[in-house]
Short mmCIF file of N, CA and C in Angstrom, two decimals:
data_model
loop_
_atom_site.label_atom_id
_atom_site.label_comp_id
_atom_site.label_asym_id
_atom_site.label_seq_id
_atom_site.Cartn_x
_atom_site.Cartn_y
_atom_site.Cartn_z
N MET Z 232 1.65 142.89 -105.97
CA MET Z 232 1.72 144.15 -106.67
C MET Z 232 3.18 144.50 -107.00
N VAL Z 233 4.06 144.30 -106.04
CA VAL Z 233 5.47 144.59 -106.24
C VAL Z 233 6.06 143.68 -107.32
N VAL Z 234 5.65 142.42 -107.32
CA VAL Z 234 6.15 141.47 -108.32
C VAL Z 234 5.74 141.91 -109.71
N ILE Z 235 4.53 142.36 -109.88
CA ILE Z 235 4.04 142.80 -111.19
C ILE Z 235 4.82 144.02 -111.66
N VAL Z 236 5.08 144.96 -110.76
CA VAL Z 236 5.84 146.16 -111.13
C VAL Z 236 7.26 145.78 -111.51
N ARG Z 237 7.89 144.87 -110.77
CA ARG Z 237 9.26 144.45 -111.06
C ARG Z 237 9.34 143.76 -112.42
N ARG Z 238 8.37 142.91 -112.72
CA ARG Z 238 8.38 142.24 -114.02
C ARG Z 238 8.20 143.24 -115.16
N ALA Z 239 7.39 144.26 -114.95
CA ALA Z 239 7.21 145.29 -115.97
C ALA Z 239 8.51 146.04 -116.19
N ILE Z 240 9.24 146.34 -115.12
CA ILE Z 240 10.52 147.03 -115.24
C ILE Z 240 11.52 146.14 -115.98
N ASP Z 241 11.58 144.83 -115.62
CA ASP Z 241 12.47 143.90 -116.30
C ASP Z 241 12.17 143.85 -117.79
N CYS Z 242 10.89 143.83 -118.11
CA CYS Z 242 10.47 143.78 -119.51
C CYS Z 242 10.89 145.05 -120.24
N ASP Z 243 10.70 146.21 -119.59
CA ASP Z 243 11.10 147.48 -120.20
C ASP Z 243 12.61 147.52 -120.42
N GLU Z 244 13.37 147.03 -119.42
CA GLU Z 244 14.83 147.01 -119.56
C GLU Z 244 15.24 146.11 -120.72
N ARG Z 245 14.59 144.94 -120.86
CA ARG Z 245 14.90 144.02 -121.94
C ARG Z 245 14.58 144.65 -123.29
N ASN Z 246 13.42 145.32 -123.38
CA ASN Z 246 13.03 145.97 -124.64
C ASN Z 246 14.02 147.07 -125.00
N GLU Z 247 14.45 147.84 -123.99
CA GLU Z 247 15.42 148.90 -124.24
C GLU Z 247 16.75 148.33 -124.73
N ARG Z 248 17.19 147.22 -124.11
CA ARG Z 248 18.43 146.57 -124.52
C ARG Z 248 18.31 146.06 -125.96
N ASN Z 249 17.17 145.48 -126.31
CA ASN Z 249 16.96 145.00 -127.68
C ASN Z 249 17.01 146.14 -128.68
N GLU Z 250 16.44 147.28 -128.31
CA GLU Z 250 16.47 148.45 -129.20
C GLU Z 250 17.91 148.94 -129.40
N ARG Z 251 18.71 148.92 -128.32
CA ARG Z 251 20.12 149.33 -128.45
C ARG Z 251 20.86 148.40 -129.41
N VAL Z 252 20.60 147.10 -129.29
CA VAL Z 252 21.26 146.14 -130.19
C VAL Z 252 20.84 146.38 -131.63
N LYS Z 253 19.58 146.68 -131.85
CA LYS Z 253 19.11 146.97 -133.22
C LYS Z 253 19.80 148.21 -133.78
N ARG Z 254 19.94 149.27 -132.94
CA ARG Z 254 20.62 150.48 -133.41
C ARG Z 254 22.08 150.18 -133.73
N MET Z 255 22.74 149.37 -132.89
CA MET Z 255 24.14 149.01 -133.13
C MET Z 255 24.27 148.20 -134.42
N THR Z 256 23.29 147.34 -134.68
CA THR Z 256 23.33 146.53 -135.90
C THR Z 256 23.32 147.43 -137.13
N ARG Z 257 22.48 148.44 -137.10
CA ARG Z 257 22.41 149.36 -138.24
C ARG Z 257 23.71 150.15 -138.38
N ARG Z 258 24.32 150.55 -137.27
CA ARG Z 258 25.53 151.36 -137.32
C ARG Z 258 26.79 150.56 -137.62
N LEU Z 259 26.93 149.43 -136.97
CA LEU Z 259 28.18 148.68 -137.04
C LEU Z 259 28.16 147.52 -138.00
N GLY Z 260 27.01 147.16 -138.47
CA GLY Z 260 26.90 145.97 -139.29
C GLY Z 260 26.76 144.74 -138.41
N LEU Z 261 26.58 143.63 -139.01
CA LEU Z 261 26.31 142.39 -138.28
C LEU Z 261 27.46 141.99 -137.36
N ALA Z 262 28.69 142.06 -137.83
CA ALA Z 262 29.83 141.63 -137.01
C ALA Z 262 29.94 142.45 -135.74
N GLY Z 263 29.79 143.76 -135.85
CA GLY Z 263 29.86 144.62 -134.68
C GLY Z 263 28.73 144.35 -133.71
N ALA Z 264 27.55 144.11 -134.23
CA ALA Z 264 26.40 143.84 -133.36
C ALA Z 264 26.56 142.52 -132.62
N LEU Z 265 27.10 141.52 -133.31
CA LEU Z 265 27.33 140.24 -132.64
C LEU Z 265 28.33 140.40 -131.51
N GLY Z 266 29.36 141.17 -131.74
CA GLY Z 266 30.34 141.43 -130.69
C GLY Z 266 29.71 142.18 -129.54
N ALA Z 267 28.89 143.18 -129.83
CA ALA Z 267 28.21 143.94 -128.79
C ALA Z 267 27.25 143.06 -128.01
N ALA Z 268 26.55 142.19 -128.71
CA ALA Z 268 25.61 141.28 -128.04
C ALA Z 268 26.36 140.33 -127.12
N ALA Z 269 27.53 139.86 -127.55
CA ALA Z 269 28.32 138.96 -126.72
C ALA Z 269 28.80 139.68 -125.46
N LEU Z 270 29.22 140.95 -125.61
CA LEU Z 270 29.63 141.73 -124.44
C LEU Z 270 28.46 141.96 -123.50
N THR Z 271 27.30 142.26 -124.04
CA THR Z 271 26.11 142.46 -123.22
C THR Z 271 25.77 141.20 -122.46
N ALA Z 272 25.79 140.04 -123.14
CA ALA Z 272 25.46 138.78 -122.49
C ALA Z 272 26.46 138.46 -121.39
N THR Z 273 27.75 138.73 -121.64
CA THR Z 273 28.77 138.48 -120.63
C THR Z 273 28.57 139.39 -119.43
N ALA Z 274 28.27 140.66 -119.69
CA ALA Z 274 28.05 141.60 -118.60
C ALA Z 274 26.83 141.23 -117.76
N CYS Z 275 25.87 140.57 -118.36
CA CYS Z 275 24.65 140.16 -117.65
C CYS Z 275 24.80 138.81 -117.00
N GLY Z 276 25.98 138.23 -117.02
CA GLY Z 276 26.21 136.99 -116.31
C GLY Z 276 26.06 135.73 -117.13
N ALA Z 277 25.99 135.81 -118.46
CA ALA Z 277 25.88 134.60 -119.28
C ALA Z 277 27.21 133.87 -119.25
N THR Z 278 27.16 132.54 -119.33
CA THR Z 278 28.39 131.76 -119.33
C THR Z 278 28.37 130.79 -120.49
N GLY Z 279 29.54 130.19 -120.77
CA GLY Z 279 29.64 129.18 -121.83
C GLY Z 279 29.91 129.82 -123.16
N THR Z 280 30.03 128.97 -124.19
CA THR Z 280 30.26 129.46 -125.54
C THR Z 280 29.00 129.31 -126.34
N ALA Z 281 28.81 130.21 -127.26
CA ALA Z 281 27.60 130.21 -128.08
C ALA Z 281 27.71 129.16 -129.16
N GLY Z 282 27.36 127.92 -128.83
CA GLY Z 282 27.36 126.84 -129.80
C GLY Z 282 28.76 126.46 -130.25
N GLY Z 283 29.77 126.93 -129.53
CA GLY Z 283 31.13 126.66 -129.93
C GLY Z 283 31.66 125.35 -129.40
N ASP Z 284 32.82 125.02 -129.87
CA ASP Z 284 33.50 123.79 -129.46
C ASP Z 284 34.41 124.14 -128.30
N SER Z 285 34.34 123.40 -127.22
CA SER Z 285 35.15 123.68 -126.04
C SER Z 285 36.54 123.07 -126.15
N SER Z 286 36.94 122.59 -127.32
CA SER Z 286 38.23 121.94 -127.51
C SER Z 286 39.40 122.86 -127.22
N ALA Z 287 39.22 124.18 -127.39
CA ALA Z 287 40.31 125.12 -127.17
C ALA Z 287 40.80 125.06 -125.72
N ALA Z 288 39.93 124.70 -124.79
CA ALA Z 288 40.30 124.65 -123.38
C ALA Z 288 40.90 123.30 -122.98
N LEU Z 289 40.91 122.33 -123.86
CA LEU Z 289 41.40 120.99 -123.53
C LEU Z 289 42.91 120.91 -123.68
N PRO Z 290 43.56 120.09 -122.85
CA PRO Z 290 45.00 119.86 -123.02
C PRO Z 290 45.28 119.21 -124.37
N THR Z 291 46.43 119.51 -124.94
CA THR Z 291 46.82 118.91 -126.23
C THR Z 291 48.04 118.04 -126.02
N GLY Z 292 48.35 117.24 -127.02
CA GLY Z 292 49.51 116.37 -126.94
C GLY Z 292 49.32 115.17 -126.03
N VAL Z 293 48.06 114.85 -125.75
CA VAL Z 293 47.75 113.72 -124.88
C VAL Z 293 47.94 112.42 -125.66
N ASN Z 294 48.63 111.48 -125.07
CA ASN Z 294 48.80 110.15 -125.65
C ASN Z 294 48.41 109.14 -124.59
N GLU Z 295 47.25 108.54 -124.76
CA GLU Z 295 46.75 107.59 -123.77
C GLU Z 295 46.51 106.23 -124.42
N THR Z 296 46.70 105.17 -123.61
CA THR Z 296 46.41 103.81 -124.05
C THR Z 296 45.34 103.25 -123.12
N VAL Z 297 44.31 102.68 -123.72
CA VAL Z 297 43.21 102.07 -122.96
C VAL Z 297 43.11 100.61 -123.37
N SER Z 298 43.05 99.74 -122.38
CA SER Z 298 42.85 98.31 -122.64
C SER Z 298 41.38 97.97 -122.53
N LEU Z 299 40.85 97.33 -123.56
CA LEU Z 299 39.46 96.89 -123.58
C LEU Z 299 39.43 95.37 -123.75
N VAL Z 300 38.39 94.77 -123.19
CA VAL Z 300 38.15 93.34 -123.39
C VAL Z 300 36.85 93.21 -124.15
N ALA Z 301 36.87 92.46 -125.24
CA ALA Z 301 35.67 92.17 -126.01
C ALA Z 301 35.22 90.75 -125.67
N THR Z 302 33.93 90.63 -125.35
CA THR Z 302 33.33 89.31 -125.14
C THR Z 302 32.13 89.22 -126.07
N ASP Z 303 31.43 88.13 -126.01
CA ASP Z 303 30.23 87.99 -126.85
C ASP Z 303 29.03 88.44 -126.01
N PHE Z 304 28.58 89.59 -126.01
CA PHE Z 304 28.68 90.72 -126.92
C PHE Z 304 28.74 92.01 -126.11
N ALA Z 305 29.89 92.33 -125.58
CA ALA Z 305 30.09 93.54 -124.79
C ALA Z 305 31.55 93.94 -124.80
N TYR Z 306 31.79 95.22 -124.49
CA TYR Z 306 33.14 95.71 -124.24
C TYR Z 306 33.23 95.99 -122.75
N SER Z 307 34.42 95.78 -122.20
CA SER Z 307 34.64 96.15 -120.81
C SER Z 307 35.97 96.89 -120.75
N PRO Z 308 35.98 98.12 -120.32
CA PRO Z 308 34.84 98.92 -119.88
C PRO Z 308 34.06 99.46 -121.09
N ALA Z 309 32.81 99.81 -120.84
CA ALA Z 309 31.97 100.36 -121.90
C ALA Z 309 32.04 101.88 -121.93
N GLN Z 310 32.67 102.48 -120.93
CA GLN Z 310 32.84 103.93 -120.86
C GLN Z 310 34.33 104.22 -120.78
N ILE Z 311 34.81 105.09 -121.70
CA ILE Z 311 36.21 105.48 -121.73
C ILE Z 311 36.26 107.00 -121.57
N LYS Z 312 37.20 107.49 -120.79
CA LYS Z 312 37.39 108.94 -120.65
C LYS Z 312 38.86 109.26 -120.86
N VAL Z 313 39.13 110.24 -121.74
CA VAL Z 313 40.49 110.73 -121.93
C VAL Z 313 40.50 112.22 -121.62
N SER Z 314 41.66 112.71 -121.19
CA SER Z 314 41.74 114.07 -120.67
C SER Z 314 41.81 115.17 -121.71
N GLY Z 315 42.25 114.86 -122.93
CA GLY Z 315 42.39 115.93 -123.90
C GLY Z 315 42.64 115.44 -125.31
N LEU Z 316 43.14 116.36 -126.13
CA LEU Z 316 43.36 116.11 -127.55
C LEU Z 316 44.72 115.46 -127.78
N GLY Z 317 44.79 114.62 -128.78
CA GLY Z 317 46.05 113.93 -129.10
C GLY Z 317 45.77 112.59 -129.73
N GLU Z 318 46.36 111.54 -129.15
CA GLU Z 318 46.18 110.20 -129.69
C GLU Z 318 45.68 109.25 -128.60
N LEU Z 319 44.78 108.39 -129.01
CA LEU Z 319 44.27 107.34 -128.12
C LEU Z 319 44.58 106.00 -128.77
N THR Z 320 45.33 105.17 -128.05
CA THR Z 320 45.62 103.82 -128.53
C THR Z 320 44.71 102.86 -127.78
N ILE Z 321 43.99 102.05 -128.55
CA ILE Z 321 43.11 101.02 -127.99
C ILE Z 321 43.80 99.68 -128.12
N LYS Z 322 43.91 98.99 -127.01
CA LYS Z 322 44.42 97.61 -127.00
C LYS Z 322 43.21 96.73 -126.71
N LEU Z 323 42.78 95.98 -127.72
CA LEU Z 323 41.55 95.18 -127.63
C LEU Z 323 41.88 93.70 -127.54
N GLU Z 324 41.51 93.10 -126.42
CA GLU Z 324 41.67 91.66 -126.23
C GLU Z 324 40.32 91.00 -126.47
N ASN Z 325 40.25 90.10 -127.44
CA ASN Z 325 39.01 89.42 -127.78
C ASN Z 325 38.93 88.10 -127.02
N LYS Z 326 38.11 88.07 -125.96
CA LYS Z 326 37.90 86.84 -125.19
C LYS Z 326 36.65 86.10 -125.64
N GLY Z 327 36.06 86.58 -126.73
CA GLY Z 327 34.84 85.95 -127.24
C GLY Z 327 35.14 84.75 -128.13
N GLN Z 328 34.06 84.16 -128.62
CA GLN Z 328 34.16 82.98 -129.49
C GLN Z 328 34.13 83.34 -130.97
N VAL Z 329 33.81 84.62 -131.26
CA VAL Z 329 33.72 85.07 -132.66
C VAL Z 329 34.58 86.33 -132.84
N GLU Z 330 34.82 86.69 -134.10
CA GLU Z 330 35.60 87.87 -134.44
C GLU Z 330 34.83 89.14 -134.04
N HIS Z 331 35.56 90.13 -133.51
CA HIS Z 331 34.97 91.42 -133.15
C HIS Z 331 35.84 92.53 -133.72
N ASP Z 332 35.21 93.69 -133.93
CA ASP Z 332 35.99 94.86 -134.34
C ASP Z 332 35.66 96.03 -133.43
N PHE Z 333 36.34 97.14 -133.69
CA PHE Z 333 36.19 98.33 -132.86
C PHE Z 333 36.37 99.55 -133.75
N ILE Z 334 35.39 100.47 -133.69
CA ILE Z 334 35.50 101.76 -134.37
C ILE Z 334 34.98 102.84 -133.42
N ILE Z 335 35.44 104.07 -133.64
CA ILE Z 335 34.94 105.22 -132.90
C ILE Z 335 34.29 106.15 -133.92
N ASP Z 336 32.99 106.35 -133.80
CA ASP Z 336 32.27 107.23 -134.71
C ASP Z 336 32.74 108.67 -134.54
N GLY Z 337 33.09 109.31 -135.65
CA GLY Z 337 33.45 110.73 -135.62
C GLY Z 337 34.92 111.02 -135.40
N LEU Z 338 35.75 110.00 -135.25
CA LEU Z 338 37.19 110.22 -135.09
C LEU Z 338 37.95 109.50 -136.19
N SER Z 339 39.12 110.04 -136.50
CA SER Z 339 39.96 109.46 -137.53
C SER Z 339 40.73 108.27 -136.96
N GLY Z 340 40.64 107.16 -137.64
CA GLY Z 340 41.37 105.97 -137.20
C GLY Z 340 40.85 104.74 -137.91
N PRO Z 341 41.59 103.65 -137.80
CA PRO Z 341 41.23 102.42 -138.53
C PRO Z 341 40.12 101.64 -137.82
N LYS Z 342 39.59 100.67 -138.54
CA LYS Z 342 38.72 99.68 -137.91
C LYS Z 342 39.65 98.60 -137.38
N LEU Z 343 39.56 98.37 -136.08
CA LEU Z 343 40.40 97.36 -135.42
C LEU Z 343 39.65 96.04 -135.43
N LEU Z 344 40.16 95.05 -136.15
CA LEU Z 344 39.53 93.74 -136.27
C LEU Z 344 40.38 92.71 -135.53
N VAL Z 345 39.75 91.98 -134.57
CA VAL Z 345 40.49 91.03 -133.74
C VAL Z 345 39.79 89.67 -133.75
N LYS Z 346 40.55 88.65 -134.07
CA LYS Z 346 40.03 87.27 -134.07
C LYS Z 346 39.87 86.77 -132.64
N PRO Z 347 39.07 85.72 -132.43
CA PRO Z 347 38.89 85.17 -131.08
C PRO Z 347 40.22 84.77 -130.44
N LYS Z 348 40.33 85.07 -129.15
CA LYS Z 348 41.50 84.71 -128.34
C LYS Z 348 42.78 85.43 -128.76
N GLU Z 349 42.63 86.54 -129.49
CA GLU Z 349 43.79 87.34 -129.89
C GLU Z 349 43.63 88.76 -129.37
N THR Z 350 44.72 89.56 -129.50
CA THR Z 350 44.72 90.95 -129.08
C THR Z 350 45.24 91.81 -130.22
N GLY Z 351 44.65 92.98 -130.40
CA GLY Z 351 45.09 93.91 -131.44
C GLY Z 351 45.10 95.33 -130.90
N THR Z 352 45.84 96.20 -131.59
CA THR Z 352 45.90 97.61 -131.19
C THR Z 352 45.66 98.50 -132.39
N ALA Z 353 45.11 99.68 -132.11
CA ALA Z 353 44.90 100.71 -133.14
C ALA Z 353 44.97 102.07 -132.45
N THR Z 354 45.42 103.06 -133.21
CA THR Z 354 45.54 104.41 -132.67
C THR Z 354 44.59 105.35 -133.41
N TYR Z 355 43.89 106.19 -132.63
CA TYR Z 355 42.90 107.13 -133.15
C TYR Z 355 43.34 108.55 -132.81
N LYS Z 356 43.16 109.46 -133.76
CA LYS Z 356 43.49 110.87 -133.54
C LYS Z 356 42.28 111.57 -132.94
N ILE Z 357 42.50 112.22 -131.81
CA ILE Z 357 41.44 112.98 -131.14
C ILE Z 357 41.69 114.45 -131.42
N THR Z 358 40.83 115.05 -132.23
CA THR Z 358 41.01 116.44 -132.64
C THR Z 358 39.94 117.37 -132.09
N LYS Z 359 38.99 116.80 -131.34
CA LYS Z 359 37.93 117.64 -130.77
C LYS Z 359 37.40 116.98 -129.51
N GLY Z 360 36.88 117.80 -128.63
CA GLY Z 360 36.30 117.30 -127.39
C GLY Z 360 34.86 116.88 -127.58
N GLY Z 361 34.32 116.19 -126.60
CA GLY Z 361 32.93 115.78 -126.64
C GLY Z 361 32.75 114.31 -126.34
N LYS Z 362 31.56 113.81 -126.69
CA LYS Z 362 31.24 112.40 -126.48
C LYS Z 362 31.13 111.73 -127.84
N PHE Z 363 31.73 110.54 -127.93
CA PHE Z 363 31.74 109.78 -129.18
C PHE Z 363 31.30 108.35 -128.89
N SER Z 364 30.52 107.79 -129.79
CA SER Z 364 30.09 106.39 -129.66
C SER Z 364 31.16 105.49 -130.27
N PHE Z 365 31.35 104.34 -129.64
CA PHE Z 365 32.19 103.33 -130.26
C PHE Z 365 31.42 102.02 -130.25
N GLY Z 366 31.85 101.10 -131.12
CA GLY Z 366 31.13 99.84 -131.18
C GLY Z 366 31.74 98.85 -132.15
N CYS Z 367 31.12 97.69 -132.18
CA CYS Z 367 31.51 96.61 -133.08
C CYS Z 367 30.58 96.65 -134.28
N THR Z 368 31.18 96.66 -135.48
CA THR Z 368 30.36 96.76 -136.69
C THR Z 368 30.03 95.41 -137.30
N VAL Z 369 30.46 94.31 -136.66
CA VAL Z 369 30.07 93.00 -137.15
C VAL Z 369 28.54 92.92 -137.03
N GLN Z 370 27.90 92.42 -138.08
CA GLN Z 370 26.44 92.45 -138.15
C GLN Z 370 25.77 91.92 -136.88
N GLY Z 371 24.92 92.77 -136.29
CA GLY Z 371 24.13 92.40 -135.13
C GLY Z 371 24.83 92.60 -133.78
N HIS Z 372 26.13 92.82 -133.77
CA HIS Z 372 26.85 92.93 -132.51
C HIS Z 372 26.52 94.21 -131.74
N LYS Z 373 26.52 95.35 -132.44
CA LYS Z 373 26.21 96.61 -131.77
C LYS Z 373 24.79 96.58 -131.20
N GLU Z 374 23.86 96.03 -131.98
CA GLU Z 374 22.47 95.93 -131.55
C GLU Z 374 22.33 94.99 -130.35
N ALA Z 375 23.24 94.04 -130.21
CA ALA Z 375 23.22 93.10 -129.08
C ALA Z 375 23.86 93.70 -127.83
N GLY Z 376 24.38 94.94 -127.95
CA GLY Z 376 24.94 95.61 -126.79
C GLY Z 376 26.42 95.87 -126.84
N MET Z 377 27.05 95.57 -127.95
CA MET Z 377 28.50 95.75 -128.07
C MET Z 377 28.80 97.17 -128.52
N LYS Z 378 28.71 98.09 -127.56
CA LYS Z 378 28.92 99.51 -127.84
C LYS Z 378 29.30 100.21 -126.55
N GLY Z 379 29.74 101.46 -126.69
CA GLY Z 379 30.12 102.25 -125.53
C GLY Z 379 30.29 103.71 -125.89
N THR Z 380 30.83 104.47 -124.93
CA THR Z 380 30.99 105.91 -125.12
C THR Z 380 32.40 106.34 -124.73
N LEU Z 381 33.00 107.16 -125.58
CA LEU Z 381 34.27 107.80 -125.31
C LEU Z 381 33.99 109.26 -124.98
N THR Z 382 34.47 109.74 -123.84
CA THR Z 382 34.33 111.14 -123.47
C THR Z 382 35.71 111.78 -123.50
N VAL Z 383 35.83 112.86 -124.27
CA VAL Z 383 37.10 113.60 -124.37
C VAL Z 383 36.92 114.92 -123.62
N GLY Z 384 37.75 115.11 -122.59
CA GLY Z 384 37.70 116.35 -121.82
C GLY Z 384 37.06 116.21 -120.48
#
């Protein structure tokens, strides 16, 4: 019985809060209502950003170099993590028997193409946080498992 009464009160409080937001929308316009809704959500204990990019909280000016080994058909390591925004230099050593390349989906930078038994480097600009796929675009290589994930932040 107590649970039912509490849920009814919670529902009434939620309906009242929604009505206040509707009144604010009419008075302040959309921008004011969105601001009021954000304050209400924060006051009620909501966390995180509303669909926003968390890049603002990441360190900037990061310059990291990661060494990768390409074999037929994998990268080692297959998971890369960098601490923040800036530049990432990839040093790719191709220990395979065929040519391999390296690209990062969603980031600015060249396609790094390396012949067998050679090493190449390329630098990529990291302008946002998140997870990015990388892989070899030589036909069939990515499908054979030559791929990985870059995590920024």
